[in-house]
CSV table of C-alpha atoms in Angstrom, one decimal:
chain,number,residue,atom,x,y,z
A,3,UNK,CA,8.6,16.7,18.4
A,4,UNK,CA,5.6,14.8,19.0
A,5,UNK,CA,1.8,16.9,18.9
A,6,UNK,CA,-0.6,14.2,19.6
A,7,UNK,CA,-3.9,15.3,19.9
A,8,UNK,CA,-5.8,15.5,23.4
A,9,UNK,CA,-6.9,11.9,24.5
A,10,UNK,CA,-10.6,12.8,24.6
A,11,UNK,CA,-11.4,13.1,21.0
A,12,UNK,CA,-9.5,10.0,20.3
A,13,UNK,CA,-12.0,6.9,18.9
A,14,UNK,CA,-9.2,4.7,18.2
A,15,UNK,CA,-5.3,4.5,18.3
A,16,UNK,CA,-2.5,1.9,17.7
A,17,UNK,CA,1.6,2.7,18.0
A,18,UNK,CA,3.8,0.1,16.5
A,19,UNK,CA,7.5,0.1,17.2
A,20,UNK,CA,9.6,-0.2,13.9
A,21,UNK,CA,13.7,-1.4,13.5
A,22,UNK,CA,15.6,0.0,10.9
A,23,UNK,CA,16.7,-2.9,8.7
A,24,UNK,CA,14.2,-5.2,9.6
A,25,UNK,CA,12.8,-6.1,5.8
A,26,UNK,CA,10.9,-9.0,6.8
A,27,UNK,CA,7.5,-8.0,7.5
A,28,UNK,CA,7.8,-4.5,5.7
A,29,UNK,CA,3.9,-3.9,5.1
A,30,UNK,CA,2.5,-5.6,8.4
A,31,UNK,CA,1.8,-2.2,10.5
A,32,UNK,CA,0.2,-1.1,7.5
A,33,UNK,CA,-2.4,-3.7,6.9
A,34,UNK,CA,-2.8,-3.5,11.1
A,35,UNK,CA,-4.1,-0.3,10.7
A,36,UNK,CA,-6.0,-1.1,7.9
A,37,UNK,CA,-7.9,-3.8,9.9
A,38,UNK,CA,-8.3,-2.0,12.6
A,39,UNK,CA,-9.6,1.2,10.8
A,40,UNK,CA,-12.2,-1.5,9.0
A,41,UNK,CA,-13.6,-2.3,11.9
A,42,UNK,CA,-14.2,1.0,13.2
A,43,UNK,CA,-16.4,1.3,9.9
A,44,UNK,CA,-14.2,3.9,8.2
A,45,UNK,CA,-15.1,4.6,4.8
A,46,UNK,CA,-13.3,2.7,2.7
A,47,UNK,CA,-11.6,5.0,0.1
A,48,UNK,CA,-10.4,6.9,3.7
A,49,UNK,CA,-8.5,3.2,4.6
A,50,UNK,CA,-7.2,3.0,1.5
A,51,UNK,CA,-5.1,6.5,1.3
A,52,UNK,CA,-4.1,5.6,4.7
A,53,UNK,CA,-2.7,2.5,4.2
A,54,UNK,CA,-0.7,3.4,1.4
A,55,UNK,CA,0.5,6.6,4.0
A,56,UNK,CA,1.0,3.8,6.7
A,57,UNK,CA,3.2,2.0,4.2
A,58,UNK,CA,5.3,4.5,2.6
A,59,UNK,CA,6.1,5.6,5.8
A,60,UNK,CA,7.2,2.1,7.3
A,61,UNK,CA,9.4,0.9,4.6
A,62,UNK,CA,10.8,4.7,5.0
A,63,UNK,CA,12.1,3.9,8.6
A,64,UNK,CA,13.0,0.6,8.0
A,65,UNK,CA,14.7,1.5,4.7
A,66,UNK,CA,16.8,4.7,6.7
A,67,UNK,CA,15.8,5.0,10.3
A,68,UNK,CA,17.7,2.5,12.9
A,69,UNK,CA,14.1,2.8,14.6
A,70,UNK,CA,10.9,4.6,14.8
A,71,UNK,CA,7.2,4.6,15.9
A,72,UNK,CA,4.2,4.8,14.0
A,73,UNK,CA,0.8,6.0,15.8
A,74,UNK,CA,-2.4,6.0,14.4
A,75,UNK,CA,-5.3,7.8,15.7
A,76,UNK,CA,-9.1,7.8,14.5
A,77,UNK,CA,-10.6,11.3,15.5
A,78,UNK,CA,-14.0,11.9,14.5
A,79,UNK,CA,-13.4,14.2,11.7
A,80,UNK,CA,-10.0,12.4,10.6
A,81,UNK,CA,-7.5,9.7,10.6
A,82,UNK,CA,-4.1,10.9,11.8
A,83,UNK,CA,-0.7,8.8,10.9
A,84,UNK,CA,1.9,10.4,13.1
A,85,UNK,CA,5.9,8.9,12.9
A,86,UNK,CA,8.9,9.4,14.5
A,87,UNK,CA,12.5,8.2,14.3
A,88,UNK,CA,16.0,8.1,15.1
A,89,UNK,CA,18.6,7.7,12.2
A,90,UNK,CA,20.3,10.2,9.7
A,91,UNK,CA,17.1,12.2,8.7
A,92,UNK,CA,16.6,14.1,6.2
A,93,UNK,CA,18.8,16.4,4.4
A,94,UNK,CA,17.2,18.5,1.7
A,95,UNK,CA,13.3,17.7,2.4
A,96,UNK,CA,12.1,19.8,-0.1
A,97,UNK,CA,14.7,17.4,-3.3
A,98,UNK,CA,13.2,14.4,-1.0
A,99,UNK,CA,10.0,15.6,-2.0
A,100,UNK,CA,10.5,15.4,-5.6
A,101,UNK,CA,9.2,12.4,-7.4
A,102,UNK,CA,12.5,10.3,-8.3
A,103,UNK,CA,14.8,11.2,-5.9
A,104,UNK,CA,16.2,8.6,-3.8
A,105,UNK,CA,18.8,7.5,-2.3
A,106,UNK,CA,17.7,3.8,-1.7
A,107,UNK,CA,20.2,1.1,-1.6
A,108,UNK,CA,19.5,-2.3,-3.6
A,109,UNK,CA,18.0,-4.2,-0.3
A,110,UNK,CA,15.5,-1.6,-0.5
A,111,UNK,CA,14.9,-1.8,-3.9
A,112,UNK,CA,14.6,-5.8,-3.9
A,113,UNK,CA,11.2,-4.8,-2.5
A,114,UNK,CA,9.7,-2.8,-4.3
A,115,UNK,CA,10.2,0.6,-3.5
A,116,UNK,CA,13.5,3.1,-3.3
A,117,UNK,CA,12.4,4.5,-6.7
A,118,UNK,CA,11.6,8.4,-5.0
A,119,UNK,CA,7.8,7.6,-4.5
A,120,UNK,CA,7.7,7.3,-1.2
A,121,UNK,CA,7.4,11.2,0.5
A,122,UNK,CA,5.7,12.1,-2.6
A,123,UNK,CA,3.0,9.1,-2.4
A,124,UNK,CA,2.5,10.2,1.2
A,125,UNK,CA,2.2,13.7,0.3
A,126,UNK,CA,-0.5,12.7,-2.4
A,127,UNK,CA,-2.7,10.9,-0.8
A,128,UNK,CA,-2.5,13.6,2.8
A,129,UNK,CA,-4.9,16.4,3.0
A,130,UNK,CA,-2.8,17.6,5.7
A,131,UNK,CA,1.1,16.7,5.6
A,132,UNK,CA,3.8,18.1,7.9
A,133,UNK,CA,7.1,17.0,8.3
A,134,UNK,CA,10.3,17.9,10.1
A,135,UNK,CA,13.5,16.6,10.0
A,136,UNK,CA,17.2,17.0,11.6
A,137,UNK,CA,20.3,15.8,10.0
A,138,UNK,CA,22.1,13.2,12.1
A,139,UNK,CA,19.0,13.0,14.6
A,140,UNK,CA,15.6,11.7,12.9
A,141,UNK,CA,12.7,12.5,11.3
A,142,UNK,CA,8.8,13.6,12.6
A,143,UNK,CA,6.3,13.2,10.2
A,144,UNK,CA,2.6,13.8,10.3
A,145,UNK,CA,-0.2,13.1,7.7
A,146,UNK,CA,-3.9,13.5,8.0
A,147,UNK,CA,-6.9,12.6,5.7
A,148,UNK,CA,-10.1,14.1,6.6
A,149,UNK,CA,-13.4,12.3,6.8
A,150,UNK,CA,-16.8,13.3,5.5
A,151,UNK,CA,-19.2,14.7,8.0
A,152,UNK,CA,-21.5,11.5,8.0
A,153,UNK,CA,-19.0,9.4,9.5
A,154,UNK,CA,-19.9,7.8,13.2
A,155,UNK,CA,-17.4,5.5,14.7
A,156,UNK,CA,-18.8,2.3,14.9
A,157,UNK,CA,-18.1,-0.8,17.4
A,158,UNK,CA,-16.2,-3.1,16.6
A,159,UNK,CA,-17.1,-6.1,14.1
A,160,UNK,CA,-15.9,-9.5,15.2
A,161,UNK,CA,-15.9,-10.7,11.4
A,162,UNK,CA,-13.3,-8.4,10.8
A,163,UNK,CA,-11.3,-8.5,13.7
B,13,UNK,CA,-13.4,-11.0,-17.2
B,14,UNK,CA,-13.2,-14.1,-14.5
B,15,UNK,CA,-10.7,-15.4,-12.6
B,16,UNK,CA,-11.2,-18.5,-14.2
B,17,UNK,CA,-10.8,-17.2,-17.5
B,18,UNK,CA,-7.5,-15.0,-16.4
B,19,UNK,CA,-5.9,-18.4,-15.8
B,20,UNK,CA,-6.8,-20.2,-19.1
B,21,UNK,CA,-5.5,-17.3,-20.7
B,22,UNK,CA,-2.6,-17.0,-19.2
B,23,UNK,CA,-2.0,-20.4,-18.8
B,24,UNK,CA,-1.1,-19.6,-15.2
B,25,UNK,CA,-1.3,-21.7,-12.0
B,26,UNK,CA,-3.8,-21.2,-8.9
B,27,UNK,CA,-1.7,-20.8,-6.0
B,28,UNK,CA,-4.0,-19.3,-3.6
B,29,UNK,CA,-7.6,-18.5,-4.3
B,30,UNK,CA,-9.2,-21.9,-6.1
B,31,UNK,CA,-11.9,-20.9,-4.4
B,32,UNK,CA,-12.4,-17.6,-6.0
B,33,UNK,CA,-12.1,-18.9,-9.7
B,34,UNK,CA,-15.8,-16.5,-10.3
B,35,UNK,CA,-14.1,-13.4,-9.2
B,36,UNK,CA,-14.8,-11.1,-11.4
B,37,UNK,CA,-12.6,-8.4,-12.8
B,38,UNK,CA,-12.5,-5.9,-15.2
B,39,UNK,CA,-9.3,-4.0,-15.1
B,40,UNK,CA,-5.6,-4.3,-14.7
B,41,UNK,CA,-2.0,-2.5,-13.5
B,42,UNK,CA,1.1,-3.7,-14.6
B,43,UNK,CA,4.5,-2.7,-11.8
B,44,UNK,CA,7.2,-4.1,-10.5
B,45,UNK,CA,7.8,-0.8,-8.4
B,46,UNK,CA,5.0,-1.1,-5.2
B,47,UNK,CA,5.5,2.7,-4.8
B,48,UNK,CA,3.9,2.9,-8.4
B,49,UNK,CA,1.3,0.5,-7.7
B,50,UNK,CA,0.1,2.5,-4.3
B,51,UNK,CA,0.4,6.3,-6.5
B,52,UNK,CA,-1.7,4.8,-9.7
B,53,UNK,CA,-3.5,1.3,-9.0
B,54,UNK,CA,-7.7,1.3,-8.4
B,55,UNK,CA,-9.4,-0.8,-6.0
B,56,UNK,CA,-10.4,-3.8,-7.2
B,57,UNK,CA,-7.8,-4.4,-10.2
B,58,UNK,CA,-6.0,-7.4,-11.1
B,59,UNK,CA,-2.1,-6.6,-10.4
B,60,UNK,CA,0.5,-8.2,-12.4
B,61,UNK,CA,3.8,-7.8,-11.5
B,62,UNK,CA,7.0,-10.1,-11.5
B,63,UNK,CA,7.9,-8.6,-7.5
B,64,UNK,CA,7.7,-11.6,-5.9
B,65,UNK,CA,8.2,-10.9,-2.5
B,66,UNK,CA,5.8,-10.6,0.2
B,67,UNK,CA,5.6,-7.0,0.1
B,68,UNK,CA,3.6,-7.3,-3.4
B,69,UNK,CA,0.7,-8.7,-1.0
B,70,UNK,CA,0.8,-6.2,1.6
B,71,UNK,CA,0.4,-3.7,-1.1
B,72,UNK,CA,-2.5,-5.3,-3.2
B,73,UNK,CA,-3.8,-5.5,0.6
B,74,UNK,CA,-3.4,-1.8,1.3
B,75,UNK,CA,-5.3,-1.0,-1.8
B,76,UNK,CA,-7.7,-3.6,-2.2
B,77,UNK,CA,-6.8,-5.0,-5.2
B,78,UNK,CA,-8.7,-8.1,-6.3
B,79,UNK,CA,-5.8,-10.7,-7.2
B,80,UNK,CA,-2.3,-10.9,-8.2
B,81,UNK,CA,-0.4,-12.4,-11.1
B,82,UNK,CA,3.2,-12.9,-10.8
B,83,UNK,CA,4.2,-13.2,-14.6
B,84,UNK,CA,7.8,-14.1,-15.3
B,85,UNK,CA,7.6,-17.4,-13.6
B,86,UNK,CA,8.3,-16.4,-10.4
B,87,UNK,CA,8.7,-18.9,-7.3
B,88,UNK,CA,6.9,-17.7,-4.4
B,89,UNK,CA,8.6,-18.0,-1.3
B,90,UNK,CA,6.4,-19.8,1.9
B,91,UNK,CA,6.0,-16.1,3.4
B,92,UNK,CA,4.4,-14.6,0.4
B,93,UNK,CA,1.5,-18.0,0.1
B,94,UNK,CA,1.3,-17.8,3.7
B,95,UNK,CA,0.3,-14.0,3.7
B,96,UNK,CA,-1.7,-14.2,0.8
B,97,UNK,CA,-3.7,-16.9,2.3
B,98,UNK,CA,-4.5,-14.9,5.4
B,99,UNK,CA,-5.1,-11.6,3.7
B,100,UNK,CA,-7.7,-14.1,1.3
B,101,UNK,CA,-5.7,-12.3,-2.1
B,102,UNK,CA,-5.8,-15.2,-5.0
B,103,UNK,CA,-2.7,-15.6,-6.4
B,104,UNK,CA,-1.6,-16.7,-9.8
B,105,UNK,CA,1.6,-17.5,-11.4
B,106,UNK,CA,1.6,-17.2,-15.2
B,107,UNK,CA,5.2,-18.0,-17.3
B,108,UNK,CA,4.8,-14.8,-19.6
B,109,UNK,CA,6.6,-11.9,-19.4
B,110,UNK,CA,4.6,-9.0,-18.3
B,111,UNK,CA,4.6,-7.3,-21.9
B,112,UNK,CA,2.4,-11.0,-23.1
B,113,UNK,CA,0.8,-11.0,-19.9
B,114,UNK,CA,-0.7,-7.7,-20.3
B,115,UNK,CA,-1.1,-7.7,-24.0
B,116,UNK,CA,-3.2,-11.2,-23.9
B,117,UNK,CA,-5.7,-9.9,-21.4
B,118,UNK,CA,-6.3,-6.5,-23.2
B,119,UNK,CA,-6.4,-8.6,-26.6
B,120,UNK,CA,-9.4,-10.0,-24.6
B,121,UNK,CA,-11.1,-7.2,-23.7
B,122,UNK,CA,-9.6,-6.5,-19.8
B,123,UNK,CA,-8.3,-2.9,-19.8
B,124,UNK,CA,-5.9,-0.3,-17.2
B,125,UNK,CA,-7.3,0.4,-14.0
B,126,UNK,CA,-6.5,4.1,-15.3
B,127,UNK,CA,-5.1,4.9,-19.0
B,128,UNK,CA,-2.8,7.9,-18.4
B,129,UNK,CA,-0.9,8.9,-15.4
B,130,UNK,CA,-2.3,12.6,-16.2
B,131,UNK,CA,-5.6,12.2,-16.3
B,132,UNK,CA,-5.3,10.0,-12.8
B,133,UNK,CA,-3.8,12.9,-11.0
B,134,UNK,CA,-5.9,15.7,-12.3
B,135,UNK,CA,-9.4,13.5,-11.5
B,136,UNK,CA,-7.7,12.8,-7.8
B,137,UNK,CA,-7.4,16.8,-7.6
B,138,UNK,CA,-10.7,17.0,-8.0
């Protein structure tokens, strides 16, 4: 299902694998992107609204998926966060994007989250948002936020590194 | 508002962050649901919640929030200090339930990061 774009415009990408289950560091891809993305000198209200994508989307596969990918890519007029997993999908995507509806068990809750926010939140914060999902077999999800015309990708900065 | 005065009012405990006692900040969000705190908190904010597990972190990281208090009394596991400490997020622990914790620092002036969940989501459709 995977539409990644063509290696040349690429600045900057990062994949992290992801196993369903696996609570313990639920938020670390997130705030890897986020460092990475910082030191790159992407605006910072741009790494904001992706790491809250990053992280919605993560404690989404680990909540249902038994295990996914998440792929970042800095283009120069956007930030892509692309996913992909195996595990039960999706059933009615259009109820999952509703604010409240969940179907989170208490492990999930325990952290913080299961409360229906997730796909909305995601949603929210995209300017561009697709998703695809099949019953039984996994779920592709991609999200985009654009950046202003000014940006130039920077070098990287040691202090942030 | 400082840091430092956050904890006298409070009465709360520096876990991580004595350092940063002259942080100042001006505004607040009160959750226990993270997918709350990534749809409505502001950048900057203090974040009180009683979630004490390391994924409260990660999100104040995500959003770069300016310091945590975990009201309620909460223990902090090693993982949650340990993060906090690398992510340089000051953590405080404060015994009041979030209703006190909240009302004490507004008594004092500090205010919501945003008032209304309707005016937040018509200014971010802007």
């Amino acid at each position: 299902m995977k539409k990644s774009p063509a290696p040349s415009e690429v600045y900057l990408e990062g994949v992290f694998q992801l196993r369903g289950r696996d609570f313990v560091d639920a938020g670390l891809v997130s705030s890897r992107i986020k460092n990475s993305l910082k030191n790159k000198g992407v605006p910072e209200d741009t790494i904001r609204k992706i790491a809250v994508i990053a992280f919605e989307t993560e404690i989404n596969i680990i909540s249902y998926a038994k295990e996914g990918t998440i792929s970042f890519y800095l283009l120069p007029d956007r930030v892509v966060i692309e996913a992909e997993d195996s595990g039960e999908g999706i059933e009615n995507i259009e109820m999952a994007l509703q604010e409240g509806f969940s179907t989170a068990d208490d492990s999930i809750r325990e952290m913080g989250f299961g409360a229906g926010m997730g796909l909305p939140n995601i949603r929210k914060f995209s300017d561009d948002f697709e998703i695809v999902s099949e019953p039984g077999r996994g779920t592709y999800l991609k999200s985009s936020v654009m950046l202003n015309g000014n940006y130039r990708a920077k070098d990287d900065q040691d202090d942030n590194a | 508002m400082k840091l430092s005065e956050i904890r006298k009012i409070l009465d709360a405990r520096v876990v991580v962050g004595e350092d940063k006692l002259d942080l100042e900040i001006k505004t607040a969000f009160s959750a226990d649901l993270m997918s709350d705190v990534l749809a409505f908190a502001r950048a900057g904010c203090l974040l009180i919640t009683g979630l004490s597990n390391p994924q409260a972190v990660r999100t104040a990281y995500a959003l770069d929030i300016a310091a945590i208090c975990v009201c309620r009394g909460k223990t902090l596991s090693a993982k949650f200090i340990e993060i906090a400490r690398e992510l340089k997020i000051p953590i405080l622990v404060t015994d009041y339930i979030m209703f006190e914790t909240s009302g004490r620092l507004f008594r004092e002036g500090m205010t919501g990061c945003i008032r209304e969940v309707a005016i937040e989501e018509k200014s971010r459709a802007q």
